[in-house]
PDB file of C-alpha atoms in Angstrom:
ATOM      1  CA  UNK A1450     135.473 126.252 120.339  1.00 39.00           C
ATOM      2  CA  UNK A1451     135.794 129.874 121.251  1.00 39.00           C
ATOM      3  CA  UNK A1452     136.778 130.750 117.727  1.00 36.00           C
ATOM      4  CA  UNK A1453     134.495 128.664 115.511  1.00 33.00           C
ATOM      5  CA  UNK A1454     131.504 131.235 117.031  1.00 35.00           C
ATOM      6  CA  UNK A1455     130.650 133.898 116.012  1.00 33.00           C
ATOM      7  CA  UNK A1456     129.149 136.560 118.650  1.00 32.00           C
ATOM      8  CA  UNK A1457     131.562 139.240 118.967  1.00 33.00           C
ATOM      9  CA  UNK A1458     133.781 140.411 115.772  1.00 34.00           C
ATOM     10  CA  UNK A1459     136.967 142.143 116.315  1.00 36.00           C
ATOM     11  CA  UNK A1460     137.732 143.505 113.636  1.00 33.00           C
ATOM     12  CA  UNK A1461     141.382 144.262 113.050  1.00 31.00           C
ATOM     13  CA  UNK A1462     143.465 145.662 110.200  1.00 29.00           C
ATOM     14  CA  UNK A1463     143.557 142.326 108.776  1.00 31.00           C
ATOM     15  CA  UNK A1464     141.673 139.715 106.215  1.00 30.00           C
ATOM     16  CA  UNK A1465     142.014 136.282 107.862  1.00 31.00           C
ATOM     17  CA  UNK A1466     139.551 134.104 109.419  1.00 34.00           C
ATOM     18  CA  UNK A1467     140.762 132.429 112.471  1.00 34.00           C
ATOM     19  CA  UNK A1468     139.153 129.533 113.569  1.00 32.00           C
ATOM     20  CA  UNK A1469     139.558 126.676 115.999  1.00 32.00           C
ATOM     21  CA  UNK A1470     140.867 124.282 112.781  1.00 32.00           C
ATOM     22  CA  UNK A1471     143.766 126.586 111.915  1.00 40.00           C
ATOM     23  CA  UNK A1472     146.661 125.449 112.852  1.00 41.00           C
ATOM     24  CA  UNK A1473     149.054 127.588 112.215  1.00 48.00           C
ATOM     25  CA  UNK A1474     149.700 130.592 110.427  1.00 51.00           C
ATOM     26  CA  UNK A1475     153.361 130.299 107.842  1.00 54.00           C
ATOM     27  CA  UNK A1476     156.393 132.271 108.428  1.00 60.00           C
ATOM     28  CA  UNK A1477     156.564 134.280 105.432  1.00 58.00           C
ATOM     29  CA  UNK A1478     158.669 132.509 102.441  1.00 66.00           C
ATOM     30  CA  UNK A1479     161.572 135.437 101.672  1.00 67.00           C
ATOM     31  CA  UNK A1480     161.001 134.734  97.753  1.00 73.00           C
ATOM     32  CA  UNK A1481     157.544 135.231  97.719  1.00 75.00           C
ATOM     33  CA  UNK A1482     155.824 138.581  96.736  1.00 79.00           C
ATOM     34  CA  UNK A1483     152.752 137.688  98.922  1.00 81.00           C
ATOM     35  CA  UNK A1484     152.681 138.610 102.627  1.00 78.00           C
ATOM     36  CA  UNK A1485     150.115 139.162 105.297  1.00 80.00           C
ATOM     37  CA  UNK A1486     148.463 142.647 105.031  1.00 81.00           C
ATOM     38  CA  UNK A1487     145.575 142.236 107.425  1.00 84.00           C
ATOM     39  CA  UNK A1488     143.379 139.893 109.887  1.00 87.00           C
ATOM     40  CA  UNK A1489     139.704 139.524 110.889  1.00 87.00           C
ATOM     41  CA  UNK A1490     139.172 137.803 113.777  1.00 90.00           C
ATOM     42  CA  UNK A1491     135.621 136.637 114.515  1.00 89.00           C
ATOM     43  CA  UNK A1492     134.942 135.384 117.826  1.00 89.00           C
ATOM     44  CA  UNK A1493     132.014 134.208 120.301  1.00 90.00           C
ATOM     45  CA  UNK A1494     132.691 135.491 123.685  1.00 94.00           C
ATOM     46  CA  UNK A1495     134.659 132.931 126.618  1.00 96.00           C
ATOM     47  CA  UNK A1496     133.493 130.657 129.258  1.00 97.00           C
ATOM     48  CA  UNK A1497     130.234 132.229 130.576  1.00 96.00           C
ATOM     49  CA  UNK A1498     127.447 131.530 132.970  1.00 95.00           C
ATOM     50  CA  UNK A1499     124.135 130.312 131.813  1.00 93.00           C
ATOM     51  CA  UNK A1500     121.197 133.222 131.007  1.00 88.00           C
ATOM     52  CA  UNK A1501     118.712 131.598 132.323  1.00 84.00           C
ATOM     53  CA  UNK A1502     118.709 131.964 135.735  1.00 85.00           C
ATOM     54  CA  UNK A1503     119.304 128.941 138.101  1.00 85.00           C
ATOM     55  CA  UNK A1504     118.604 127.550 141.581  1.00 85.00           C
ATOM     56  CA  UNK A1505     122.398 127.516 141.919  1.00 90.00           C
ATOM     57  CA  UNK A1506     123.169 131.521 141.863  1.00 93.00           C
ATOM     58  CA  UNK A1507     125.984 131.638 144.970  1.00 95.00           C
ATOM     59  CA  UNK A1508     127.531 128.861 143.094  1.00 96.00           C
ATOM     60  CA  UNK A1509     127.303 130.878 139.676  1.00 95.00           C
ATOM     61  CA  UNK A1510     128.660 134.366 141.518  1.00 96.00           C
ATOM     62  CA  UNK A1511     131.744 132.413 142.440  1.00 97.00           C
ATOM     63  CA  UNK A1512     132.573 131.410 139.238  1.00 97.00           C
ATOM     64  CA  UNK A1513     132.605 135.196 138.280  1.00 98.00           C
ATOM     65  CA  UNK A1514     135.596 137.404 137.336  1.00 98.00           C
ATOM     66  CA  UNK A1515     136.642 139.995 140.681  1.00 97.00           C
ATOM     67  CA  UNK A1516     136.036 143.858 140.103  1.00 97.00           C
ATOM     68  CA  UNK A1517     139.919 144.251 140.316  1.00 97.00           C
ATOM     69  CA  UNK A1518     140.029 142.075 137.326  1.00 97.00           C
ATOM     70  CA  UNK A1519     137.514 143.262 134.895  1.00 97.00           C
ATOM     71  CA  UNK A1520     139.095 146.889 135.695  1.00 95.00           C
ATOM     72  CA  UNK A1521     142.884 145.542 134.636  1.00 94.00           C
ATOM     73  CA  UNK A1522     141.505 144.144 131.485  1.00 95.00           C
ATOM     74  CA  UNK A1523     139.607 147.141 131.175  1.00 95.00           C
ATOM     75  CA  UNK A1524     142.476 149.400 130.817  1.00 92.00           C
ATOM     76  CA  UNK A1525     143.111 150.808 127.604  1.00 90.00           C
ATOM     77  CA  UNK A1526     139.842 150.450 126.010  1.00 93.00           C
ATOM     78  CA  UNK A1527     137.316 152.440 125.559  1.00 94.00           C
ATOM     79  CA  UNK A1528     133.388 151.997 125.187  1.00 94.00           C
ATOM     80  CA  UNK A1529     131.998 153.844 121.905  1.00 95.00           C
ATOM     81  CA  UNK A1530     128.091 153.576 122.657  1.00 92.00           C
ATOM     82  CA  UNK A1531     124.943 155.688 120.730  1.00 89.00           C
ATOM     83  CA  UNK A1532     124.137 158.839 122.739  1.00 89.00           C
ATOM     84  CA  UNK A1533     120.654 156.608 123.585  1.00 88.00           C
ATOM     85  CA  UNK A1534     122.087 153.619 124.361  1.00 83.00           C
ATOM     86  CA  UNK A1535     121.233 150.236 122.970  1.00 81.00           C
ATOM     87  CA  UNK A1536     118.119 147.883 123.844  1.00 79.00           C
ATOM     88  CA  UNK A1537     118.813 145.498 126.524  1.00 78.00           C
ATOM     89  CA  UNK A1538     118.572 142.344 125.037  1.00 78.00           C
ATOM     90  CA  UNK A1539     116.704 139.754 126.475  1.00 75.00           C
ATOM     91  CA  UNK A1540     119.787 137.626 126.334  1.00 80.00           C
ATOM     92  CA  UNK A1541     121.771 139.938 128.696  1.00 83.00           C
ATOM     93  CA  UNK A1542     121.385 138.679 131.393  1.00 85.00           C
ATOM     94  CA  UNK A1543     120.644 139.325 135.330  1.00 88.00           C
ATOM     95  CA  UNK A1544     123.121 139.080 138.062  1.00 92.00           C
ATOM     96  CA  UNK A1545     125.491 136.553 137.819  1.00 95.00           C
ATOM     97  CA  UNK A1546     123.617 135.025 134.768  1.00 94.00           C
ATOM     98  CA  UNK A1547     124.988 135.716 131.238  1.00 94.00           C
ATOM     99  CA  UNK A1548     128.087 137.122 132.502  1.00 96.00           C
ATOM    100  CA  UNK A1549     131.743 135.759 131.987  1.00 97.00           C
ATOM    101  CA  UNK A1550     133.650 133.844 134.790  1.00 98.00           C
ATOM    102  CA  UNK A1551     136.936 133.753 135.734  1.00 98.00           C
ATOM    103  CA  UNK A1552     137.414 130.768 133.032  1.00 98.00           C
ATOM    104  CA  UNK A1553     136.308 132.709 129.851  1.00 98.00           C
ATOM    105  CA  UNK A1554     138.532 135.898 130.867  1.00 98.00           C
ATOM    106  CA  UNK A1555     141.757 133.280 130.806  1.00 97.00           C
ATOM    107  CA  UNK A1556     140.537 131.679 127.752  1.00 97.00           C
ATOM    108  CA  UNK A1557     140.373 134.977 125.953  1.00 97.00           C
ATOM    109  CA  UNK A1558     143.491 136.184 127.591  1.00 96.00           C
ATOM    110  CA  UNK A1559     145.313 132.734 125.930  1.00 97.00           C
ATOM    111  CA  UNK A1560     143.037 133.598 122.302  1.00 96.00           C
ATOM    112  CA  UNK A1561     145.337 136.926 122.723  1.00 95.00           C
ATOM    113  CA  UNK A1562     148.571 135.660 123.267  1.00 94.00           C
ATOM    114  CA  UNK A1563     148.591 132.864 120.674  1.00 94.00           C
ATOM    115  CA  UNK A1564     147.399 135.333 118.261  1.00 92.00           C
ATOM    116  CA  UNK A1565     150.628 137.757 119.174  1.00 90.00           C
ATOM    117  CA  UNK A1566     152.587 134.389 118.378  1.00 90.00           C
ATOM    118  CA  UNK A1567     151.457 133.547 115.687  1.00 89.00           C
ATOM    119  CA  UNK A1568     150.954 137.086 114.092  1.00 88.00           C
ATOM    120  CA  UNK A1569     154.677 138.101 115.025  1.00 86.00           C
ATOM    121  CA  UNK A1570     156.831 138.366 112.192  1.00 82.00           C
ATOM    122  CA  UNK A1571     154.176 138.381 109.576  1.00 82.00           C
ATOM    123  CA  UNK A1572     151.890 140.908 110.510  1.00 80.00           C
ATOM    124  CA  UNK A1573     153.789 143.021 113.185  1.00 80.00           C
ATOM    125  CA  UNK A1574     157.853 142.792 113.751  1.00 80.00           C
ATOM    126  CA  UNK A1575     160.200 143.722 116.325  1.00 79.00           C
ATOM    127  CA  UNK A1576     160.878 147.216 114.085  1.00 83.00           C
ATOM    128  CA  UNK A1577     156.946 147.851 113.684  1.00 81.00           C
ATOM    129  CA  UNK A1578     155.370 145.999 116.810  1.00 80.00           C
ATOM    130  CA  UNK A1579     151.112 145.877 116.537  1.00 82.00           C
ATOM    131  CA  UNK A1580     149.963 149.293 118.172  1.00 82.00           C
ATOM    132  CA  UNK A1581     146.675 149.917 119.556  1.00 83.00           C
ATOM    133  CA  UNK A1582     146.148 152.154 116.191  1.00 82.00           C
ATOM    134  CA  UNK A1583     145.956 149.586 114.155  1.00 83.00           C
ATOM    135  CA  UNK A1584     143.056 148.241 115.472  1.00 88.00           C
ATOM    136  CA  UNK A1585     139.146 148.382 114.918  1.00 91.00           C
ATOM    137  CA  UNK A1586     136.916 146.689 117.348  1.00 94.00           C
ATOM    138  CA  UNK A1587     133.146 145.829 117.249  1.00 93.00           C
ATOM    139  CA  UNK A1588     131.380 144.106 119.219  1.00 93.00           C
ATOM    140  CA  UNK A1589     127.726 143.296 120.923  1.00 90.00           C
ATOM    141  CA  UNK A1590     126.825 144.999 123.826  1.00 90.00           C
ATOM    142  CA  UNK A1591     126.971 142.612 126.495  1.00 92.00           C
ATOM    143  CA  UNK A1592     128.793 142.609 129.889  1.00 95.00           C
ATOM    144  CA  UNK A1593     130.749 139.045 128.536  1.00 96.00           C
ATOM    145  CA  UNK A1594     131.097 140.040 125.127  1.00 95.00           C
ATOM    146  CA  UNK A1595     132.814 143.147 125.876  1.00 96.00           C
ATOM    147  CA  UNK A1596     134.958 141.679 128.474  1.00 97.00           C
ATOM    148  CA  UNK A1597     136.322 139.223 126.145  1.00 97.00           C
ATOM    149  CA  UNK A1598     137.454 141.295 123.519  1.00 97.00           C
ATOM    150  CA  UNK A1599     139.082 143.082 126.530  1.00 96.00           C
ATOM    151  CA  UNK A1600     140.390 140.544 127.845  1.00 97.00           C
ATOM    152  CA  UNK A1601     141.598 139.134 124.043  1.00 96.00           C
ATOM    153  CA  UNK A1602     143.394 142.533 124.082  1.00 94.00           C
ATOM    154  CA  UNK A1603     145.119 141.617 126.931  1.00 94.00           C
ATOM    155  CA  UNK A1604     147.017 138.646 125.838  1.00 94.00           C
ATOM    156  CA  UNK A1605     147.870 140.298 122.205  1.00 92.00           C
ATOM    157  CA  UNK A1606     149.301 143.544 124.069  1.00 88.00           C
ATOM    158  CA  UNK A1607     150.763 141.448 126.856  1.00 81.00           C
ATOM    159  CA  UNK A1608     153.488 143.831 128.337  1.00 66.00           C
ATOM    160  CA  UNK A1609     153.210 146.148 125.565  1.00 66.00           C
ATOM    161  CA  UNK A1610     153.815 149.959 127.217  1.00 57.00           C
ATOM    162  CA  UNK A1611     150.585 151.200 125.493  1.00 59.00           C
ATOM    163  CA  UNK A1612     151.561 155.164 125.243  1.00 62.00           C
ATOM    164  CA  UNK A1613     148.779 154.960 122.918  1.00 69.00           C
ATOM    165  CA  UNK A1614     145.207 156.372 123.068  1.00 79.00           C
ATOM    166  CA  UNK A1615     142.715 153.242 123.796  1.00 89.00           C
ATOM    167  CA  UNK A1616     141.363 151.389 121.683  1.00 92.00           C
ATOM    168  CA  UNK A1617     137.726 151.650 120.989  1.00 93.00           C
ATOM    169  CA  UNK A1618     135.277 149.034 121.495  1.00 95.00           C
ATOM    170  CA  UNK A1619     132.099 150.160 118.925  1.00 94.00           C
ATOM    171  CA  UNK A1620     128.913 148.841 120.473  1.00 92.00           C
ATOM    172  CA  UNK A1621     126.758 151.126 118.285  1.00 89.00           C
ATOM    173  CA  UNK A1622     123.657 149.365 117.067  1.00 75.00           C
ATOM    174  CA  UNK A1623     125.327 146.314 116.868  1.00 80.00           C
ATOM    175  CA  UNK A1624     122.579 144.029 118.579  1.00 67.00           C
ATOM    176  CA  UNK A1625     120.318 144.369 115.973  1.00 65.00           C
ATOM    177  CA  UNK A1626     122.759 142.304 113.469  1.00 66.00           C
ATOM    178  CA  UNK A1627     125.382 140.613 115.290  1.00 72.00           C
ATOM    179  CA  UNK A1628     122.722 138.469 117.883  1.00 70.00           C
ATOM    180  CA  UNK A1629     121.623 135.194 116.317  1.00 62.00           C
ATOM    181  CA  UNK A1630     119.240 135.009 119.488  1.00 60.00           C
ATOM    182  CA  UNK A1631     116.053 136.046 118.607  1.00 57.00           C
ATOM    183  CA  UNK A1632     113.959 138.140 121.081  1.00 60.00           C
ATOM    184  CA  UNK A1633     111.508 137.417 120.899  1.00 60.00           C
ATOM    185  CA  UNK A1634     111.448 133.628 121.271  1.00 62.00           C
ATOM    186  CA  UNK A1635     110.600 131.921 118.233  1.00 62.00           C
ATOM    187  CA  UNK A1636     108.667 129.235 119.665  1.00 71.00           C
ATOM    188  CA  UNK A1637     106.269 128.908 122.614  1.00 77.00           C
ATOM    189  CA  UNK A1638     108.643 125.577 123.649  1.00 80.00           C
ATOM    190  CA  UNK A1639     111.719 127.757 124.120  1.00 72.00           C
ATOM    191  CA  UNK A1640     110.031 130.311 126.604  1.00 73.00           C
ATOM    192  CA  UNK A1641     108.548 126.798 128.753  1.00 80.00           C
ATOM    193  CA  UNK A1642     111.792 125.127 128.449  1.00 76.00           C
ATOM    194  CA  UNK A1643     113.778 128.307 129.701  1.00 71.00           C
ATOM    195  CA  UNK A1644     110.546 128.532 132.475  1.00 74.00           C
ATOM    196  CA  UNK A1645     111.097 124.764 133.569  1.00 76.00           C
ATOM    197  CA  UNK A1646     115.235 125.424 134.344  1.00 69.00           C
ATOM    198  CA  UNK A1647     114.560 128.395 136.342  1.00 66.00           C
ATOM    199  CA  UNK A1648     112.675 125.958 138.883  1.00 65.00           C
TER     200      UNK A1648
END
């Protein structure tokens, strides 16, 4: 499940897991004193190709998000990167390998707007909607990841008028502690088996 994972960690003013076993969140009780003050959402990113490459590539490419709609989900963020950049991970991926498809941007997009759903009324309301503001967003610095929380964005702001500045997506030196992938390869068997499936 996309939110039992954790890869990517968006981070928002708020203090509750999510995960694939919640159900539901409560409509705040009136008599109580207690109510909703933030949410963390931890994440691992959607639907993506395999990393290691394949014999199958054209089929792989096809499966892959179009430039017109990585640049929609794109709007309104921004990319907050060191002024050197990050290491490429080895787990980054080459050409249509690694990356998200079409798949993983909807189920992101549908992560989004069930969080909006079940966030309304105890986090945000009509009178103070969720703004773009309220929002802190890290993540690992991968193609996929990045495009997910984008796309995540997208169905939680779903025909919001953002008159906002974007939001920030901090990539800064998070590969070194977010990545449970170790590079390099633990074990001489990983490197042959990932050898073997690139045949």
């Amino acid at each position: 499940s996309i939110m039992a994972k954790a890869s990517l960690l968006l981070l928002s003013v708020c203090l509750l897991v999510a995960s694939s076993s919640a159900s539901s969140f409560s409509k705040p009780n009136p008599t109580s004193k207690l109510r909703l003050q933030q949410v963390l959402v931890v994440h691992r990113h959607g639907d993506r190709s395999p990393i290691t490459p394949l014999k199958d590539e054209d089929f792989w490419q096809s499966q892959l998000p179009q430039p017109h709609v990585l640049g929609g989900i794109a709007k309104g963020t921004a990319l907050v990167r060191p002024p050197e950049g990050n290491p490429i991970h080895g787990a980054h991926g080459r050409g249509p390998f690694g990356q998200l498809t079409m798949m993983g941007v909807l189920q992101m997009a549908s992560l989004g707007e069930r969080l909006r759903e079940e966030l309304q009324d105890t986090l945000f309301t009509d009178e103070k909607p969720l703004h773009p503001s309220r929002i802190r967003i890290m993540s690992t610095d991968f193609p996929r990841t990045i495009q997910s929380v984008q796309a995540l964005l997208t169905g939680l702001f779903e025909g919001a008028q953002l008159d906002a500045p974007a939001i920030e997506i901090d990539v800064r030196r998070t590969n070194s502690y977010l990545i449970p992938d170790p590079q390099p390869r633990q074990t001489p068997t990983q490197l042959v088996l990932e050898s073997h499936l690139a045949k």
